[in-house]
Short mmCIF file of the C-alpha atoms (twelve columns), coordinates in Angstrom:
data_MODEL
# 
_entry.id   MODEL 
# 
loop_
_atom_site.group_PDB 
_atom_site.id 
_atom_site.type_symbol 
_atom_site.label_atom_id 
_atom_site.label_alt_id 
_atom_site.label_comp_id 
_atom_site.label_asym_id 
_atom_site.label_seq_id 
_atom_site.Cartn_x 
_atom_site.Cartn_y 
_atom_site.Cartn_z 
_atom_site.pdbx_PDB_model_num 
ATOM 1   C CA . MET A 1   -0.003  -0.015  -0.034  1 
ATOM 2   C CA . ILE A 2   1.123   3.411   -0.853  1 
ATOM 3   C CA . ILE A 3   -0.061  6.833   0.688   1 
ATOM 4   C CA . THR A 4   1.109   10.079  -0.726  1 
ATOM 5   C CA . LYS A 5   0.540   13.518  0.526   1 
ATOM 6   C CA . THR A 6   0.688   16.558  -1.828  1 
ATOM 7   C CA . PRO A 7   0.103   20.184  -0.921  1 
ATOM 8   C CA . PHE A 8   -2.054  22.836  -2.590  1 
ATOM 9   C CA . ARG A 9   -0.737  26.144  -3.791  1 
ATOM 10  C CA . MET A 10  -1.562  29.849  -3.719  1 
ATOM 11  C CA . SER A 11  -0.260  31.847  -6.627  1 
ATOM 12  C CA . PHE A 12  0.566   35.488  -5.929  1 
ATOM 13  C CA . PHE A 13  1.894   36.987  -9.324  1 
ATOM 14  C CA . GLY A 14  2.112   35.998  -12.938 1 
ATOM 15  C CA . GLY A 15  -0.918  33.649  -13.103 1 
ATOM 16  C CA . GLY A 16  -1.759  33.124  -16.839 1 
ATOM 17  C CA . THR A 17  1.792   33.834  -18.071 1 
ATOM 18  C CA . ASP A 18  2.473   30.092  -17.311 1 
ATOM 19  C CA . ILE A 19  0.150   29.081  -20.256 1 
ATOM 20  C CA . GLU A 20  2.155   27.646  -22.931 1 
ATOM 21  C CA . GLU A 21  0.717   29.716  -25.892 1 
ATOM 22  C CA . PHE A 22  1.749   32.797  -23.885 1 
ATOM 23  C CA . PHE A 23  5.245   31.940  -22.524 1 
ATOM 24  C CA . ARG A 24  6.499   30.390  -25.697 1 
ATOM 25  C CA . GLU A 25  6.262   33.831  -27.396 1 
ATOM 26  C CA . TYR A 26  6.730   36.284  -24.571 1 
ATOM 27  C CA . GLY A 27  8.227   34.248  -21.666 1 
ATOM 28  C CA . GLY A 28  6.410   33.692  -18.364 1 
ATOM 29  C CA . ALA A 29  6.997   33.763  -14.571 1 
ATOM 30  C CA . VAL A 30  4.977   33.067  -11.501 1 
ATOM 31  C CA . LEU A 31  5.546   33.851  -7.832  1 
ATOM 32  C CA . SER A 32  3.675   31.186  -5.583  1 
ATOM 33  C CA . SER A 33  3.813   29.067  -2.454  1 
ATOM 34  C CA . THR A 34  2.428   25.822  -1.269  1 
ATOM 35  C CA . PHE A 35  0.748   25.680  2.119   1 
ATOM 36  C CA . ASP A 36  -0.345  23.226  4.708   1 
ATOM 37  C CA . LYS A 37  -3.492  21.880  3.016   1 
ATOM 38  C CA . PHE A 38  -3.049  18.667  1.188   1 
ATOM 39  C CA . CYS A 39  -4.622  15.950  -0.848  1 
ATOM 40  C CA . TYR A 40  -3.945  12.205  0.014   1 
ATOM 41  C CA . VAL A 41  -3.828  9.429   -2.541  1 
ATOM 42  C CA . THR A 42  -3.887  5.797   -1.324  1 
ATOM 43  C CA . VAL A 43  -3.068  3.132   -3.801  1 
ATOM 44  C CA . ARG A 44  -2.815  -0.727  -3.664  1 
ATOM 45  C CA . HIS A 45  -3.344  -3.680  -5.830  1 
ATOM 46  C CA . LEU A 46  -6.871  -4.933  -5.748  1 
ATOM 47  C CA . PRO A 47  -7.218  -8.615  -4.628  1 
ATOM 48  C CA . ARG A 48  -8.713  -10.824 -7.354  1 
ATOM 49  C CA . PHE A 49  -11.992 -11.592 -5.484  1 
ATOM 50  C CA . PHE A 50  -14.272 -9.232  -7.268  1 
ATOM 51  C CA . GLU A 51  -16.090 -9.009  -10.631 1 
ATOM 52  C CA . TYR A 52  -14.189 -5.758  -11.268 1 
ATOM 53  C CA . SER A 53  -10.544 -5.185  -11.463 1 
ATOM 54  C CA . THR A 54  -10.228 -1.527  -10.693 1 
ATOM 55  C CA . GLU A 55  -11.900 0.423   -7.843  1 
ATOM 56  C CA . LEU A 56  -11.687 4.148   -7.556  1 
ATOM 57  C CA . SER A 57  -13.101 6.296   -4.724  1 
ATOM 58  C CA . TYR A 58  -13.065 10.140  -4.978  1 
ATOM 59  C CA . SER A 59  -16.217 12.243  -5.184  1 
ATOM 60  C CA . ARG A 60  -17.793 9.120   -6.594  1 
ATOM 61  C CA . ILE A 61  -17.052 5.402   -6.632  1 
ATOM 62  C CA . GLU A 62  -16.230 3.572   -9.857  1 
ATOM 63  C CA . ARG A 63  -15.740 -0.133  -10.267 1 
ATOM 64  C CA . VAL A 64  -14.728 -1.346  -13.705 1 
ATOM 65  C CA . LYS A 65  -13.318 -4.295  -15.513 1 
ATOM 66  C CA . GLU A 66  -11.491 -2.307  -18.177 1 
ATOM 67  C CA . ILE A 67  -9.330  0.809   -17.824 1 
ATOM 68  C CA . GLU A 68  -11.132 2.299   -20.947 1 
ATOM 69  C CA . ASN A 69  -14.375 2.333   -18.868 1 
ATOM 70  C CA . ILE A 70  -12.988 4.594   -16.285 1 
ATOM 71  C CA . SER A 71  -14.870 7.859   -16.251 1 
ATOM 72  C CA . HIS A 72  -12.276 10.078  -14.476 1 
ATOM 73  C CA . PRO A 73  -9.963  11.230  -17.263 1 
ATOM 74  C CA . ALA A 74  -6.745  11.877  -15.285 1 
ATOM 75  C CA . ILE A 75  -6.932  8.389   -13.592 1 
ATOM 76  C CA . ARG A 76  -7.772  6.576   -16.805 1 
ATOM 77  C CA . ASN A 77  -4.918  8.281   -18.757 1 
ATOM 78  C CA . ALA A 78  -2.348  8.017   -15.798 1 
ATOM 79  C CA . MET A 79  -3.065  4.268   -15.631 1 
ATOM 80  C CA . LYS A 80  -2.547  3.919   -19.335 1 
ATOM 81  C CA . MET A 81  0.624   6.066   -19.253 1 
ATOM 82  C CA . LEU A 82  2.249   3.959   -16.448 1 
ATOM 83  C CA . ASP A 83  0.622   0.627   -17.355 1 
ATOM 84  C CA . MET A 84  -1.137  0.274   -14.068 1 
ATOM 85  C CA . GLN A 85  -3.460  -2.713  -13.479 1 
ATOM 86  C CA . GLU A 86  -5.722  -3.945  -10.877 1 
ATOM 87  C CA . ILE A 87  -5.682  -1.219  -8.387  1 
ATOM 88  C CA . ARG A 88  -7.804  0.406   -5.659  1 
ATOM 89  C CA . LEU A 89  -7.304  4.153   -5.516  1 
ATOM 90  C CA . THR A 90  -8.717  6.586   -2.837  1 
ATOM 91  C CA . TYR A 91  -8.470  10.270  -2.959  1 
ATOM 92  C CA . GLU A 92  -9.175  12.616  0.038   1 
ATOM 93  C CA . ALA A 93  -8.417  16.307  0.547   1 
ATOM 94  C CA . ASP A 94  -8.407  19.026  3.222   1 
ATOM 95  C CA . LEU A 95  -10.143 21.580  0.881   1 
ATOM 96  C CA . PRO A 96  -12.846 21.199  -1.843  1 
ATOM 97  C CA . ALA A 97  -11.942 20.595  -5.426  1 
ATOM 98  C CA . ARG A 98  -12.530 23.340  -8.093  1 
ATOM 99  C CA . SER A 99  -11.598 26.056  -5.637  1 
ATOM 100 C CA . GLY A 100 -8.643  27.866  -7.425  1 
ATOM 101 C CA . LEU A 101 -5.843  26.087  -5.486  1 
ATOM 102 C CA . GLY A 102 -4.443  23.772  -8.095  1 
ATOM 103 C CA . THR A 103 -6.286  20.852  -6.545  1 
ATOM 104 C CA . SER A 104 -6.595  18.770  -9.761  1 
ATOM 105 C CA . SER A 105 -2.857  19.184  -10.396 1 
ATOM 106 C CA . SER A 106 -2.013  18.228  -6.827  1 
ATOM 107 C CA . PHE A 107 -3.978  15.091  -7.319  1 
ATOM 108 C CA . ALA A 108 -2.242  14.341  -10.544 1 
ATOM 109 C CA . VAL A 109 1.133   14.819  -8.942  1 
ATOM 110 C CA . GLY A 110 0.122   12.764  -5.838  1 
ATOM 111 C CA . MET A 111 -1.361  9.937   -8.044  1 
ATOM 112 C CA . LEU A 112 1.746   9.653   -10.304 1 
ATOM 113 C CA . ASN A 113 3.960   9.508   -7.163  1 
ATOM 114 C CA . ALA A 114 1.858   6.801   -5.706  1 
ATOM 115 C CA . PHE A 115 1.888   4.849   -8.972  1 
ATOM 116 C CA . TYR A 116 5.600   4.844   -9.299  1 
ATOM 117 C CA . CYS A 117 5.954   3.755   -5.724  1 
ATOM 118 C CA . LEU A 118 3.649   0.917   -6.227  1 
ATOM 119 C CA . LYS A 119 5.804   -0.207  -9.123  1 
ATOM 120 C CA . GLY A 120 8.901   0.063   -6.886  1 
ATOM 121 C CA . LYS A 121 10.241  3.013   -8.800  1 
ATOM 122 C CA . TYR A 122 11.556  6.403   -7.659  1 
ATOM 123 C CA . ALA A 123 10.367  9.559   -9.528  1 
ATOM 124 C CA . ASP A 124 12.028  12.921  -8.697  1 
ATOM 125 C CA . LYS A 125 10.152  16.122  -8.447  1 
ATOM 126 C CA . LYS A 126 10.955  17.308  -11.928 1 
ATOM 127 C CA . ARG A 127 9.703   14.032  -13.389 1 
ATOM 128 C CA . LEU A 128 6.500   14.050  -11.418 1 
ATOM 129 C CA . ALA A 129 5.923   17.894  -12.460 1 
ATOM 130 C CA . ASP A 130 6.699   17.151  -16.107 1 
ATOM 131 C CA . GLU A 131 4.527   13.994  -16.349 1 
ATOM 132 C CA . ALA A 132 1.588   15.630  -14.572 1 
ATOM 133 C CA . ILE A 133 1.783   18.555  -17.071 1 
ATOM 134 C CA . TYR A 134 1.798   16.042  -19.885 1 
ATOM 135 C CA . LEU A 135 -1.059  14.074  -18.295 1 
ATOM 136 C CA . GLU A 136 -3.331  17.112  -17.879 1 
ATOM 137 C CA . ARG A 137 -2.357  19.319  -20.846 1 
ATOM 138 C CA . ARG A 138 -1.687  16.606  -23.574 1 
ATOM 139 C CA . MET A 139 -3.537  13.345  -22.685 1 
ATOM 140 C CA . CYS A 140 -6.619  14.970  -21.070 1 
ATOM 141 C CA . GLN A 141 -6.585  18.065  -23.144 1 
ATOM 142 C CA . GLU A 142 -7.419  20.308  -20.289 1 
ATOM 143 C CA . ALA A 143 -6.770  24.057  -20.747 1 
ATOM 144 C CA . GLY A 144 -4.508  25.756  -18.379 1 
ATOM 145 C CA . GLY A 145 -0.843  26.494  -17.332 1 
ATOM 146 C CA . TRP A 146 1.923   24.672  -15.865 1 
ATOM 147 C CA . GLN A 147 2.526   26.270  -12.483 1 
ATOM 148 C CA . ASP A 148 0.189   24.126  -10.403 1 
ATOM 149 C CA . GLN A 149 1.866   20.769  -11.278 1 
ATOM 150 C CA . ILE A 150 5.267   22.306  -10.572 1 
ATOM 151 C CA . ALA A 151 4.356   23.919  -7.302  1 
ATOM 152 C CA . ALA A 152 2.710   20.648  -6.042  1 
ATOM 153 C CA . ALA A 153 5.738   18.654  -6.954  1 
ATOM 154 C CA . TYR A 154 8.425   20.906  -5.595  1 
ATOM 155 C CA . GLY A 155 6.670   22.679  -2.752  1 
ATOM 156 C CA . GLY A 156 7.827   25.970  -1.115  1 
ATOM 157 C CA . LEU A 157 7.881   29.664  -1.878  1 
ATOM 158 C CA . ASN A 158 9.308   29.817  -5.468  1 
ATOM 159 C CA . ARG A 159 9.668   31.895  -8.439  1 
ATOM 160 C CA . ILE A 160 9.084   29.648  -11.452 1 
ATOM 161 C CA . ASN A 161 10.360  30.999  -14.851 1 
ATOM 162 C CA . PHE A 162 8.978   29.670  -18.187 1 
ATOM 163 C CA . TYR A 163 10.772  29.831  -21.494 1 
ATOM 164 C CA . GLY A 164 10.669  27.821  -24.718 1 
ATOM 165 C CA . GLU A 165 9.804   24.159  -23.747 1 
ATOM 166 C CA . ASN A 166 11.229  24.402  -20.317 1 
ATOM 167 C CA . TYR A 167 11.056  26.104  -16.873 1 
ATOM 168 C CA . GLU A 168 13.255  26.584  -13.790 1 
ATOM 169 C CA . VAL A 169 12.319  26.675  -10.114 1 
ATOM 170 C CA . LEU A 170 13.956  29.225  -8.100  1 
ATOM 171 C CA . PRO A 171 13.463  29.250  -4.335  1 
ATOM 172 C CA . VAL A 172 12.734  32.722  -2.995  1 
ATOM 173 C CA . ILE A 173 15.586  33.579  -0.599  1 
ATOM 174 C CA . ILE A 174 13.861  35.350  2.398   1 
ATOM 175 C CA . SER A 175 14.646  35.367  6.084   1 
ATOM 176 C CA . PRO A 176 12.440  33.144  8.306   1 
ATOM 177 C CA . GLU A 177 11.239  36.244  10.189  1 
ATOM 178 C CA . ARG A 178 10.200  38.022  6.952   1 
ATOM 179 C CA . LYS A 179 8.542   34.932  5.664   1 
ATOM 180 C CA . GLU A 180 6.513   34.547  8.850   1 
ATOM 181 C CA . ARG A 181 5.529   38.024  8.751   1 
ATOM 182 C CA . LEU A 182 4.225   37.577  5.138   1 
ATOM 183 C CA . GLN A 183 2.367   34.485  6.173   1 
ATOM 184 C CA . LYS A 184 0.613   36.256  9.177   1 
ATOM 185 C CA . ASN A 185 -0.321  39.249  6.979   1 
ATOM 186 C CA . LEU A 186 -2.291  36.923  4.564   1 
ATOM 187 C CA . LEU A 187 -5.777  36.010  5.227   1 
ATOM 188 C CA . MET A 188 -7.738  33.500  3.101   1 
ATOM 189 C CA . PHE A 189 -11.461 33.100  2.870   1 
ATOM 190 C CA . PHE A 190 -13.590 30.540  0.912   1 
ATOM 191 C CA . THR A 191 -16.207 32.223  -1.251  1 
ATOM 192 C CA . GLY A 192 -18.383 29.064  -1.430  1 
ATOM 193 C CA . PHE A 193 -18.316 29.094  -5.119  1 
ATOM 194 C CA . THR A 194 -16.433 26.428  -7.011  1 
ATOM 195 C CA . ARG A 195 -15.672 25.906  -10.759 1 
ATOM 196 C CA . LEU A 196 -13.349 24.076  -13.032 1 
ATOM 197 C CA . SER A 197 -10.352 26.231  -13.915 1 
ATOM 198 C CA . SER A 198 -9.902  24.429  -17.258 1 
ATOM 199 C CA . GLU A 199 -13.379 25.797  -18.108 1 
ATOM 200 C CA . ILE A 200 -12.449 29.294  -17.113 1 
ATOM 201 C CA . HIS A 201 -9.304  29.151  -19.153 1 
ATOM 202 C CA . ALA A 202 -11.225 27.805  -22.193 1 
ATOM 203 C CA . ALA A 203 -13.996 30.310  -21.888 1 
ATOM 204 C CA . ASP A 204 -11.499 33.210  -21.790 1 
ATOM 205 C CA . ALA A 205 -8.959  31.968  -24.303 1 
ATOM 206 C CA . ARG A 206 -10.419 33.991  -27.154 1 
ATOM 207 C CA . SER A 207 -10.648 37.210  -25.212 1 
ATOM 208 C CA . LYS A 208 -6.975  36.720  -23.918 1 
ATOM 209 C CA . LYS A 209 -5.695  37.270  -27.369 1 
ATOM 210 C CA . ASP A 210 -6.739  40.896  -27.061 1 
ATOM 211 C CA . LYS A 211 -5.307  41.248  -23.499 1 
ATOM 212 C CA . ILE A 212 -1.573  40.683  -24.261 1 
ATOM 213 C CA . PHE A 213 -0.626  44.134  -22.735 1 
ATOM 214 C CA . GLN A 214 -2.183  43.268  -19.377 1 
ATOM 215 C CA . MET A 215 -0.525  39.827  -19.458 1 
ATOM 216 C CA . LYS A 216 2.800   41.423  -20.224 1 
ATOM 217 C CA . GLU A 217 2.388   43.897  -17.347 1 
ATOM 218 C CA . MET A 218 1.445   40.997  -15.052 1 
ATOM 219 C CA . LEU A 219 4.707   39.284  -15.951 1 
ATOM 220 C CA . GLN A 220 6.685   42.355  -15.048 1 
ATOM 221 C CA . LEU A 221 5.019   42.431  -11.588 1 
ATOM 222 C CA . VAL A 222 6.706   39.065  -10.797 1 
ATOM 223 C CA . ASP A 223 10.020  41.012  -10.814 1 
ATOM 224 C CA . GLU A 224 8.710   43.696  -8.569  1 
ATOM 225 C CA . ALA A 225 7.112   41.334  -6.074  1 
ATOM 226 C CA . HIS A 226 10.244  39.196  -6.055  1 
ATOM 227 C CA . LYS A 227 12.330  42.280  -5.218  1 
ATOM 228 C CA . ILE A 228 9.986   43.328  -2.476  1 
ATOM 229 C CA . LEU A 229 10.168  39.854  -0.695  1 
ATOM 230 C CA . THR A 230 13.865  39.626  -0.967  1 
ATOM 231 C CA . ASP A 231 14.832  43.228  0.095   1 
ATOM 232 C CA . GLU A 232 15.048  42.800  3.894   1 
ATOM 233 C CA . ASP A 233 15.214  46.521  4.282   1 
ATOM 234 C CA . GLY A 234 12.152  47.154  2.118   1 
ATOM 235 C CA . CYS A 235 8.566   47.614  3.093   1 
ATOM 236 C CA . LEU A 236 6.739   44.225  2.972   1 
ATOM 237 C CA . ASP A 237 3.358   46.030  2.805   1 
ATOM 238 C CA . GLU A 238 4.239   47.007  -0.798  1 
ATOM 239 C CA . PHE A 239 3.600   43.430  -1.540  1 
ATOM 240 C CA . GLY A 240 -0.086  43.817  -0.419  1 
ATOM 241 C CA . ARG A 241 -0.535  46.925  -2.536  1 
ATOM 242 C CA . LEU A 242 1.017   45.031  -5.677  1 
ATOM 243 C CA . LEU A 243 -1.458  42.288  -5.072  1 
ATOM 244 C CA . ASP A 244 -4.297  44.699  -5.593  1 
ATOM 245 C CA . TYR A 245 -2.797  46.000  -8.727  1 
ATOM 246 C CA . THR A 246 -2.203  42.506  -10.247 1 
ATOM 247 C CA . TRP A 247 -5.773  41.641  -9.429  1 
ATOM 248 C CA . GLN A 248 -7.154  44.689  -11.242 1 
ATOM 249 C CA . LEU A 249 -5.063  43.624  -14.278 1 
ATOM 250 C CA . LYS A 250 -6.200  39.993  -14.021 1 
ATOM 251 C CA . ARG A 251 -9.783  41.170  -14.037 1 
ATOM 252 C CA . GLN A 252 -9.215  42.608  -17.484 1 
ATOM 253 C CA . THR A 253 -7.976  39.487  -19.089 1 
ATOM 254 C CA . GLY A 254 -11.343 37.641  -19.279 1 
ATOM 255 C CA . SER A 255 -15.001 38.066  -18.646 1 
ATOM 256 C CA . HIS A 256 -15.024 34.924  -16.489 1 
ATOM 257 C CA . VAL A 257 -12.229 35.897  -14.134 1 
ATOM 258 C CA . SER A 258 -14.608 37.616  -11.647 1 
ATOM 259 C CA . THR A 259 -18.304 38.025  -10.893 1 
ATOM 260 C CA . ASP A 260 -20.409 40.827  -9.395  1 
ATOM 261 C CA . MET A 261 -20.429 38.861  -6.126  1 
ATOM 262 C CA . ILE A 262 -16.598 38.345  -6.064  1 
ATOM 263 C CA . ASP A 263 -16.176 42.077  -6.808  1 
ATOM 264 C CA . ARG A 264 -18.392 42.991  -3.823  1 
ATOM 265 C CA . LEU A 265 -16.609 40.658  -1.485  1 
ATOM 266 C CA . TYR A 266 -13.272 41.971  -2.589  1 
ATOM 267 C CA . GLU A 267 -14.326 45.563  -2.053  1 
ATOM 268 C CA . THR A 268 -15.800 44.710  1.376   1 
ATOM 269 C CA . GLY A 269 -12.348 43.434  2.429   1 
ATOM 270 C CA . ARG A 270 -10.563 46.437  0.927   1 
ATOM 271 C CA . LYS A 271 -12.841 48.983  2.744   1 
ATOM 272 C CA . ALA A 272 -12.221 47.027  6.020   1 
ATOM 273 C CA . GLY A 273 -8.485  47.645  5.737   1 
ATOM 274 C CA . ALA A 274 -6.959  45.081  3.439   1 
ATOM 275 C CA . LEU A 275 -4.141  46.677  1.388   1 
ATOM 276 C CA . GLY A 276 -4.785  44.331  -1.448  1 
ATOM 277 C CA . GLY A 277 -5.555  40.797  -2.447  1 
ATOM 278 C CA . LYS A 278 -6.812  38.557  -5.238  1 
ATOM 279 C CA . LEU A 279 -8.921  35.617  -6.117  1 
ATOM 280 C CA . LEU A 280 -6.791  32.514  -6.205  1 
ATOM 281 C CA . GLY A 281 -6.727  30.531  -9.439  1 
ATOM 282 C CA . ALA A 282 -8.185  31.129  -12.799 1 
ATOM 283 C CA . GLY A 283 -11.250 32.935  -11.473 1 
ATOM 284 C CA . GLY A 284 -14.964 32.652  -11.132 1 
ATOM 285 C CA . GLY A 285 -14.940 31.558  -7.458  1 
ATOM 286 C CA . GLY A 286 -12.852 29.589  -4.971  1 
ATOM 287 C CA . PHE A 287 -10.752 31.363  -2.406  1 
ATOM 288 C CA . LEU A 288 -10.121 35.118  -1.717  1 
ATOM 289 C CA . LEU A 289 -6.652  36.043  -0.418  1 
ATOM 290 C CA . PHE A 290 -6.049  39.390  1.268   1 
ATOM 291 C CA . TYR A 291 -2.913  41.104  2.565   1 
ATOM 292 C CA . VAL A 292 -3.803  42.808  5.879   1 
ATOM 293 C CA . CYS A 293 -1.555  44.618  8.195   1 
ATOM 294 C CA . PRO A 294 -1.819  43.423  11.885  1 
ATOM 295 C CA . GLU A 295 -3.771  46.490  13.170  1 
ATOM 296 C CA . GLN A 296 -6.441  45.879  10.503  1 
ATOM 297 C CA . ARG A 297 -6.766  42.060  11.000  1 
ATOM 298 C CA . ARG A 298 -9.634  42.125  13.363  1 
ATOM 299 C CA . SER A 299 -11.639 44.567  11.183  1 
ATOM 300 C CA . VAL A 300 -11.155 42.494  8.073   1 
ATOM 301 C CA . LEU A 301 -12.169 39.239  9.770   1 
ATOM 302 C CA . GLU A 302 -15.279 40.961  11.087  1 
ATOM 303 C CA . ALA A 303 -16.198 42.375  7.745   1 
ATOM 304 C CA . MET A 304 -15.740 38.877  6.113   1 
ATOM 305 C CA . LYS A 305 -17.434 36.948  8.719   1 
ATOM 306 C CA . GLY A 306 -20.087 35.656  6.226   1 
ATOM 307 C CA . LEU A 307 -17.228 33.649  4.652   1 
ATOM 308 C CA . MET A 308 -15.213 30.732  6.087   1 
ATOM 309 C CA . HIS A 309 -11.752 31.823  7.239   1 
ATOM 310 C CA . ILE A 310 -8.995  29.307  6.383   1 
ATOM 311 C CA . PRO A 311 -5.946  29.719  8.646   1 
ATOM 312 C CA . PHE A 312 -2.706  28.326  6.952   1 
ATOM 313 C CA . CYS A 313 1.026   28.009  7.163   1 
ATOM 314 C CA . PHE A 314 3.507   27.901  4.295   1 
ATOM 315 C CA . GLU A 315 4.963   24.494  3.667   1 
ATOM 316 C CA . ASP A 316 8.339   23.554  1.878   1 
ATOM 317 C CA . ASN A 317 8.234   19.838  1.095   1 
ATOM 318 C CA . GLY A 318 6.041   19.334  -1.963  1 
ATOM 319 C CA . THR A 319 4.572   15.847  -2.726  1 
ATOM 320 C CA . GLN A 320 5.759   13.250  -0.105  1 
ATOM 321 C CA . VAL A 321 5.304   9.494   0.385   1 
ATOM 322 C CA . LEU A 322 3.717   9.007   3.738   1 
ATOM 323 C CA . HIS A 323 3.445   5.275   3.758   1 
ATOM 324 C CA . TYR A 324 5.329   2.700   1.602   1 
ATOM 325 C CA . SER A 325 4.526   -0.988  1.976   1 
ATOM 326 C CA . PRO A 326 5.758   -2.886  -1.231  1 
ATOM 327 C CA . GLU A 327 3.588   -5.561  -2.543  1 
ATOM 328 C CA . ASN A 328 4.429   -8.775  -4.416  1 
ATOM 329 C CA . TYR A 329 2.355   -8.448  -7.532  1 
ATOM 330 C CA . GLU A 330 2.291   -10.644 -10.561 1 
ATOM 331 C CA . PRO A 331 0.334   -9.330  -13.554 1 
ATOM 332 C CA . LEU A 332 -2.206  -11.638 -15.155 1 
ATOM 333 C CA . GLU A 333 -1.040  -13.419 -18.144 1 
ATOM 334 C CA . VAL A 334 -2.784  -12.227 -21.265 1 
# 
């Protein structure tokens, strides 16, 4: 039996520039961090006592004889890609799916990690990120970028640069005290709305062609935000003000990025004292993130009391194997 634990991510700057069509022409970069909310994937070989050969448990239960009959596209294609047979897979998570935190990509990374372990093989973080990108973007044909898979695999507070057909992961060098202050100044709330990020990306794909200027400016903000974090003598509050600016740019890149309700919630937080913030993920719902100075924290929490507050801490490990019990498995002879 294998159990993997994979973090979710929050993207601060550069979201959208990690989409291949954009960064191949203009380059791309994101500034993001993983945090202590996780998805867990348990995988083992299924004993041969049942009429079915594969059992899956996620938001629904599937029991099938043939891999082709699996409804979940990521599981079906991952099993094909790594030649997985006769398995029982269970998915659990600390936060809901379709919420703007890269949950589907964290699942993809954690699943691939578990599959490799079940086969008695080691896959490093780059391999897991690369194959999760291939799985979601090529095999499943889901619209979106590359940052979620990379963040889930590597973990930590990173700048990820995209160019040509490749990327690089650069840890943000920041003192523990400054990083803790950043963490304490961030408040996250669940809006109650969920949506598929791939649907948001696909719906706004046509309009994005006319928003290249905003996308380029969002890319430049990654440099500014990176400098703010790493300048130990600089004012960290500028990070919050820059979040507001990048959110206003993001809202211009597609009609599905925000809604009237999201706009009202965001303005409520700003009027209560938040210096800035953004909706995490592609848009349309999920989690609102605010940067709030300590003296305004209580005011913002009170103003947003209709939403669920999600306390969190940054994490640095990326996907991990929590439990590894190798099995003696002999494939059926065909």
